[in-house]
mmCIF file of C-alpha atoms in Angstrom:
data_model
loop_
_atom_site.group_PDB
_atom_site.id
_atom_site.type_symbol
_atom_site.label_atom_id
_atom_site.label_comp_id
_atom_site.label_asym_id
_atom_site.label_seq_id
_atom_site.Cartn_x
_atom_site.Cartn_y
_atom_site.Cartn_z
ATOM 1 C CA UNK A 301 142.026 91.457 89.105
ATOM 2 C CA UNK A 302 140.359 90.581 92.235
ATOM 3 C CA UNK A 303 138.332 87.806 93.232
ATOM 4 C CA UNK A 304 136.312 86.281 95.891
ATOM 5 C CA UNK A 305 135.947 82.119 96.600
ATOM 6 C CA UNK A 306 133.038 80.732 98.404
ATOM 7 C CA UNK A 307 132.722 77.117 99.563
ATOM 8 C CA UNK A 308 130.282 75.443 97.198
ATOM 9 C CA UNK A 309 127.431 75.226 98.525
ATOM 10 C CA UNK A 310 124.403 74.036 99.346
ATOM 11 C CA UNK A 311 124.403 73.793 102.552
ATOM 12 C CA UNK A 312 122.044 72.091 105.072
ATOM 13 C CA UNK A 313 121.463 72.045 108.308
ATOM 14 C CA UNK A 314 119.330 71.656 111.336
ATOM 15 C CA UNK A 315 117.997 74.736 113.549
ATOM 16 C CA UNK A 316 120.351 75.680 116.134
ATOM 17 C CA UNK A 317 123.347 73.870 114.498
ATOM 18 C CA UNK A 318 126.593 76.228 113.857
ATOM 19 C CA UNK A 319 127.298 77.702 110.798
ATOM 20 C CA UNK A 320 130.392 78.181 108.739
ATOM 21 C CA UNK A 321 129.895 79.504 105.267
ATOM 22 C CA UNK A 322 133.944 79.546 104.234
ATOM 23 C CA UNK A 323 135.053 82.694 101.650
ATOM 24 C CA UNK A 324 138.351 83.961 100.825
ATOM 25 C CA UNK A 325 139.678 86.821 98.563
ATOM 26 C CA UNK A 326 142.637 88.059 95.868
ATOM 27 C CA UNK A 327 142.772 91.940 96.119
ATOM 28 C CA UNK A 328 145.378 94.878 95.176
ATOM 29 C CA UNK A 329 145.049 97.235 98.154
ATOM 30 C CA UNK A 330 143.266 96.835 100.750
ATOM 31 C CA UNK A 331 139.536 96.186 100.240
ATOM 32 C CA UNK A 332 136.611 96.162 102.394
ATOM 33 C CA UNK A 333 134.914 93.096 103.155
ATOM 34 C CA UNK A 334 131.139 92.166 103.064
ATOM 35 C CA UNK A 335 128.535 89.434 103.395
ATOM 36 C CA UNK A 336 125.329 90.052 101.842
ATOM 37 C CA UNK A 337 121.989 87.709 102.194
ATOM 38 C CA UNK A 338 119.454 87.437 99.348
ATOM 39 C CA UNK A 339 116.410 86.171 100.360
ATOM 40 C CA UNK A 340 113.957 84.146 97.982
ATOM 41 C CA UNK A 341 112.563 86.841 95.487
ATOM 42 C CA UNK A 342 114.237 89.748 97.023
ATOM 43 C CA UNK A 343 117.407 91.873 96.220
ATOM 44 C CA UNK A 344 120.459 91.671 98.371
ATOM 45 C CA UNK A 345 120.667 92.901 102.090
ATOM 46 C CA UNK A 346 123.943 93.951 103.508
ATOM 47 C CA UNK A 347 124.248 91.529 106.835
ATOM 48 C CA UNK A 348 127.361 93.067 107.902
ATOM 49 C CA UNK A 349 130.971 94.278 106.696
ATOM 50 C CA UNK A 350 134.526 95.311 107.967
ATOM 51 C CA UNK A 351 136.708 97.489 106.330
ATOM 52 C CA UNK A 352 140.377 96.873 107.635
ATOM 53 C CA UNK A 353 142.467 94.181 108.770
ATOM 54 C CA UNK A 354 140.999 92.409 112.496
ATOM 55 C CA UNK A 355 137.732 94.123 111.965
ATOM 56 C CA UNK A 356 135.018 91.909 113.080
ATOM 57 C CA UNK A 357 131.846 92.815 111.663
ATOM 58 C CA UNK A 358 128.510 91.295 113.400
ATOM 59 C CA UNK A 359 124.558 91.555 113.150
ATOM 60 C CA UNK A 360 121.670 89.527 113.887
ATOM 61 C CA UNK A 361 124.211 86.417 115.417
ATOM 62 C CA UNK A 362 126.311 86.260 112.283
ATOM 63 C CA UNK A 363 129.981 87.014 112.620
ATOM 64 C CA UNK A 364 132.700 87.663 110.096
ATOM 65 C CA UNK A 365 136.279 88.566 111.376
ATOM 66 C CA UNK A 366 138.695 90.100 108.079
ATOM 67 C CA UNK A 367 141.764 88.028 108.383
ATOM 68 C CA UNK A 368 144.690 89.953 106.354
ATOM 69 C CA UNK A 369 147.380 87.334 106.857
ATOM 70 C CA UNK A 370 145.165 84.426 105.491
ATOM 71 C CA UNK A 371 143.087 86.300 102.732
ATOM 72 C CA UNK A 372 139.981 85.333 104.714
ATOM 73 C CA UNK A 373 136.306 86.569 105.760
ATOM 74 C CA UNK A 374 134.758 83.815 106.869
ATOM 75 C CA UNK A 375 130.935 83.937 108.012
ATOM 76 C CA UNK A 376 130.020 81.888 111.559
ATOM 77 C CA UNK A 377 126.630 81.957 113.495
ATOM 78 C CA UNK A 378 126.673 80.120 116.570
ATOM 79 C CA UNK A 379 122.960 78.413 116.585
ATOM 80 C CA UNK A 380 121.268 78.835 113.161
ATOM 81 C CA UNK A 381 117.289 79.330 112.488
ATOM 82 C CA UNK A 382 114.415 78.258 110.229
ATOM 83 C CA UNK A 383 114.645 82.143 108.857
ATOM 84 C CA UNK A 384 118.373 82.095 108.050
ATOM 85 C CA UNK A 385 117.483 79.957 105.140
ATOM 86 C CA UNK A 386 118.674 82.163 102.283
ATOM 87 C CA UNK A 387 121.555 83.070 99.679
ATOM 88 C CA UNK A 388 124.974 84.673 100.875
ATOM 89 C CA UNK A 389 127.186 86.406 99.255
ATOM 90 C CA UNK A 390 130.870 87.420 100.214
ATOM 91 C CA UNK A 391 132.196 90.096 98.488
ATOM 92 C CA UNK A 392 134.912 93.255 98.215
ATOM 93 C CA UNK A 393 134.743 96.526 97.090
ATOM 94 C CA UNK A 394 137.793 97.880 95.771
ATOM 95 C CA UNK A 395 137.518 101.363 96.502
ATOM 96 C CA UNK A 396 141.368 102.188 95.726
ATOM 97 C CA UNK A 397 141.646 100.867 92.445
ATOM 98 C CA UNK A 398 139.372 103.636 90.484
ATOM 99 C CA UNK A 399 137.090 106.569 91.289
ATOM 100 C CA UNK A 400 134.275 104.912 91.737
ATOM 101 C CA UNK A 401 133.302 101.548 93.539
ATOM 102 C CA UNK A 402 131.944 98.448 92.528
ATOM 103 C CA UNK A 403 131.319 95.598 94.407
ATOM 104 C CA UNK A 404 132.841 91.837 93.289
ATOM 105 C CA UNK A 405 130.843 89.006 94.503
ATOM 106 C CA UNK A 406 131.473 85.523 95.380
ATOM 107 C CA UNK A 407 129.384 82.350 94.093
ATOM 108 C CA UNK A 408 127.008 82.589 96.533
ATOM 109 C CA UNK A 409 125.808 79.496 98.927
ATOM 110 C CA UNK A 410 122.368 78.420 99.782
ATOM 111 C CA UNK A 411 121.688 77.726 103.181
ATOM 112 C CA UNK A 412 118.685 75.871 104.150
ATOM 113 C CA UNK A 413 117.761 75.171 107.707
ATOM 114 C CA UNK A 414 115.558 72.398 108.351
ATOM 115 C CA UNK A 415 113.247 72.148 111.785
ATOM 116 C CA UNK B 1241 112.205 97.355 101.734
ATOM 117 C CA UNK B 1242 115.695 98.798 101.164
ATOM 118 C CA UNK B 1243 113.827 102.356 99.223
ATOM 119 C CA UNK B 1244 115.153 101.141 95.608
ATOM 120 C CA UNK B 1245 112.489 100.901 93.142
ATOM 121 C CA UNK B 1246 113.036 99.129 89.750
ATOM 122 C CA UNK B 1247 110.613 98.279 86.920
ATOM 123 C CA UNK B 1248 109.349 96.344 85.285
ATOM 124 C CA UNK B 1249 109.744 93.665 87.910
ATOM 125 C CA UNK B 1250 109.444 90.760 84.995
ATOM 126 C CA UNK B 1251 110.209 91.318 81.147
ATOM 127 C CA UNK B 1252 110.062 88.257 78.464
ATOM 128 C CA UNK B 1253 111.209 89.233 75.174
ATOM 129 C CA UNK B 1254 112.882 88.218 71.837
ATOM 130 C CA UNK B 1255 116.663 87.953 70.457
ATOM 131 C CA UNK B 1256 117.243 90.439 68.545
ATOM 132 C CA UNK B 1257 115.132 92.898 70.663
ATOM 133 C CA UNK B 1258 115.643 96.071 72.582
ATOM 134 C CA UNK B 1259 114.340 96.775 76.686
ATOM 135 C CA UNK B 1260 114.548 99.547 79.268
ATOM 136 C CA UNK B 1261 115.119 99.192 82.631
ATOM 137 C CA UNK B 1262 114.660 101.434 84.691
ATOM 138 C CA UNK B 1263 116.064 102.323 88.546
ATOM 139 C CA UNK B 1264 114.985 105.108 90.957
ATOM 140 C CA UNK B 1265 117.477 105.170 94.008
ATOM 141 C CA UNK B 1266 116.815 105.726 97.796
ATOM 142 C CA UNK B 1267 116.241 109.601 98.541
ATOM 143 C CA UNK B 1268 119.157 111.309 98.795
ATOM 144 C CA UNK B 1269 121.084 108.969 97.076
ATOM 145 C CA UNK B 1270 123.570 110.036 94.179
ATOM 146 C CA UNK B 1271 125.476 106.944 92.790
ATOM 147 C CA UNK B 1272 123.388 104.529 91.067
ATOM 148 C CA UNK B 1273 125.151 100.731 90.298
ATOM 149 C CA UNK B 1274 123.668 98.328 87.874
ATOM 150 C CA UNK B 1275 124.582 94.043 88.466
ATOM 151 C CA UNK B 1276 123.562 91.255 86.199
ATOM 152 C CA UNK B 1277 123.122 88.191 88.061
ATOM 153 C CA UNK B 1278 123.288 84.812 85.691
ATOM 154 C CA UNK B 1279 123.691 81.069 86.798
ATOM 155 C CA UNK B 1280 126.683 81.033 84.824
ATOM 156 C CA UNK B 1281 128.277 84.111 85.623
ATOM 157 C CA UNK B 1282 127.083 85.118 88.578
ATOM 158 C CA UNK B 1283 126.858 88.044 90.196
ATOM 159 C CA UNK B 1284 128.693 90.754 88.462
ATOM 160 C CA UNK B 1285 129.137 94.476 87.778
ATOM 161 C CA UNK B 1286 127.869 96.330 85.175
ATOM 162 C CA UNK B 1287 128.409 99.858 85.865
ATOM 163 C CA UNK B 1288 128.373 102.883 87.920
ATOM 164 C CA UNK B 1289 127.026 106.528 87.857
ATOM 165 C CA UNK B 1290 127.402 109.453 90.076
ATOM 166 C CA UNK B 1291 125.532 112.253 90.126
ATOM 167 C CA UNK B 1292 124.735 111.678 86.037
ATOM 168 C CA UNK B 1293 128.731 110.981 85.755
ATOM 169 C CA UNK B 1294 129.472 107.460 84.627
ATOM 170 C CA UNK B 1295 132.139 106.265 87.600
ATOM 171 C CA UNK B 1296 133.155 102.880 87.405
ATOM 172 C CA UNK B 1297 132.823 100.544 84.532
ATOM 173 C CA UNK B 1298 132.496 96.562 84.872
ATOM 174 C CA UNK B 1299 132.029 93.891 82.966
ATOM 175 C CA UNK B 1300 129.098 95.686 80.724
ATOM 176 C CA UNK B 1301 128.930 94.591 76.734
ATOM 177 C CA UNK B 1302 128.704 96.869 73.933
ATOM 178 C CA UNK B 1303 124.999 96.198 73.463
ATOM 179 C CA UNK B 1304 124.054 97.382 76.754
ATOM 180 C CA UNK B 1305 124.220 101.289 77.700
ATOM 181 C CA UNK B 1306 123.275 102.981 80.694
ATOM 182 C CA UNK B 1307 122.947 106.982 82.207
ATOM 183 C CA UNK B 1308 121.372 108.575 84.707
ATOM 184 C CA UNK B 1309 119.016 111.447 84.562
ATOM 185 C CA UNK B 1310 118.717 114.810 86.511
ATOM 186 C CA UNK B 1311 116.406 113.440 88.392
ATOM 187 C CA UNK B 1312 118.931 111.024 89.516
ATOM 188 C CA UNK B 1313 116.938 107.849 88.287
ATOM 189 C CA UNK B 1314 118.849 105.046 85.854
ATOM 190 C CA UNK B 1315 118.256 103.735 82.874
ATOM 191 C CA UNK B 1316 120.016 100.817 81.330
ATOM 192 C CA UNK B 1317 119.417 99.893 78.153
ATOM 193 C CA UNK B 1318 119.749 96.313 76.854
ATOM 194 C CA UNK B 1319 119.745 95.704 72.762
ATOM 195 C CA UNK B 1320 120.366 92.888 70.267
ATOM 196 C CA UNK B 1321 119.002 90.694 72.808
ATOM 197 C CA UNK B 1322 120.844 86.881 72.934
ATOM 198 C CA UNK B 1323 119.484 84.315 74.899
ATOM 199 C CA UNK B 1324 122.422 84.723 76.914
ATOM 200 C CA UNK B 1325 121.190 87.933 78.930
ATOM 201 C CA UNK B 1326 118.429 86.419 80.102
ATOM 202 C CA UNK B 1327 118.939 86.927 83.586
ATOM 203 C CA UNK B 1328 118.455 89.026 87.399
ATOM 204 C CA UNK B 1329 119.489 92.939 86.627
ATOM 205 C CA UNK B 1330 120.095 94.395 90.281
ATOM 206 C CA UNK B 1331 120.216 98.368 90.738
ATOM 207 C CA UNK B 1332 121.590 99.103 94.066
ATOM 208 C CA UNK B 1333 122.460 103.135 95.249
ATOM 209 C CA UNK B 1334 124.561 104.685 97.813
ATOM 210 C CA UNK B 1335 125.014 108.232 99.283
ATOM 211 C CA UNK B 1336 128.257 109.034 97.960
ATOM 212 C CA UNK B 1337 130.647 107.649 94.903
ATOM 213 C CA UNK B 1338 133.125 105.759 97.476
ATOM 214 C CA UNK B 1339 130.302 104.420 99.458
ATOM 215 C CA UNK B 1340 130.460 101.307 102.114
ATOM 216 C CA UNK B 1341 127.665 100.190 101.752
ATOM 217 C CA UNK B 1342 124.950 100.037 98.548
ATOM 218 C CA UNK B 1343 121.033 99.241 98.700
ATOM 219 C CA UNK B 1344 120.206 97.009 96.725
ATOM 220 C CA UNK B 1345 116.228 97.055 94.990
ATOM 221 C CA UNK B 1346 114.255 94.173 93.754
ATOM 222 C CA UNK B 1347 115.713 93.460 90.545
ATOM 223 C CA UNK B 1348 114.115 93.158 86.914
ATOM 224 C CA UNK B 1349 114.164 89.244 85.925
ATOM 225 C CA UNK B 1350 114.568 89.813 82.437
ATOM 226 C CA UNK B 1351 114.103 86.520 79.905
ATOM 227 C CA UNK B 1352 115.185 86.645 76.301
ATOM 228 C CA UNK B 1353 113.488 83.869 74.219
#
């Protein structure tokens, strides 16, 4: 079935330092790609997404290109903030396999940022 | 605020017990998904329904059952509560039944004592 690995988290760093939260899939077909942020006590935001091969997907600084050849989707922001600090979540949705969707999450990694 | 309501935002019961939770999507939304989020298992799907049509089916137990209404709100019913599902139920809704991208609400932190 398919699957999505994150890098085990947590992770910590200091404002304005770059970011590279590592995730990689295992899909039939070809799925669309997301990252998702869950803040403390809320639900899950989409932060962005890409649905085919050399997509790159991008919003508020965070980038994510789909790499077909390497299984990858990995999530890079180039100077992160105090207000990244949060939960993120890769995931797929595997629209081919049946009539509906569903979405299959990684592990999720905390990120703090530290002044 | 992503327009997904879900209640009761907290619920502490007993094993052996039965709850309700209950979803109302975004306006004009038609597919309703249900998530269980765990320390030990994650995030992971329960189950989908479209329009009142059950879609897609996860990794949902016996014990649990779900449907949606006319109204197009969710239900999804837990029973013979273990300690096990205590845990973060997530209802997220989409436009269509193949959608990109869901909204996700709140969730209902349910604990099973």
């Amino acid at each position: 079935g398919n699957s999505v690995t994150q890098m085990e988290g947590p992770v910590t760093l200091s404002e304005e330092a770059f970011l590279t939260i590592n995730c990689t899939y295992t899909a039939t077909g070809y799925p669309s790609l997301f990252w998702y942020v869950q803040y403390p006590g809320e639900g899950l935001q989409l932060l962005l997404k890409a649905t085919k091969a050399d997509d790159k997907g991008s919003n508020k600084g965070f980038e994510a290109t789909y790499r077909k050849e390497t299984t990858s989707f990995h999530l890079e922001k180039g100077s992160v903030q105090v207000s990244d600090s949060a939960v993120y979540f890769c995931a797929l949705s595997d629209l081919g396999e049946t009539s509906g969707s569903r979405l299959t999450f990684g592990e999720g990694t905390q990120l703090t940022v530290n002044p | 605020d992503s327009g997904v309501t879900q209640t009761p935002k907290h619920l502490i019961t007993a094993t052996g017990q039965r709850v309700t939770l209950r979803c109302s999507p975004r306006s004009g939304d038609l597919s309703v998904y249900w998530y269980q989020q765990s320390l030990d298992q994650g995030l992971q799907f329960l189950i989908q329904y479209y329009n009142g049509e059950e879609r897609a089916k996860g990794n949902i137990l016996e014990r649990f059952s779900a449907q949606q209404f006319p109204d197009l709100h969710s239900e999804l019913n837990l029973s013979s509560l273990e300690l096990g599902d205590s845990a973060l139920y997530f209802c997220a809704s989409s436009v269509g039944q193949l959608a990109l991208r869901q909204f996700f609400g709140p969730g209902t932190r349910l604990t099973v004592l």
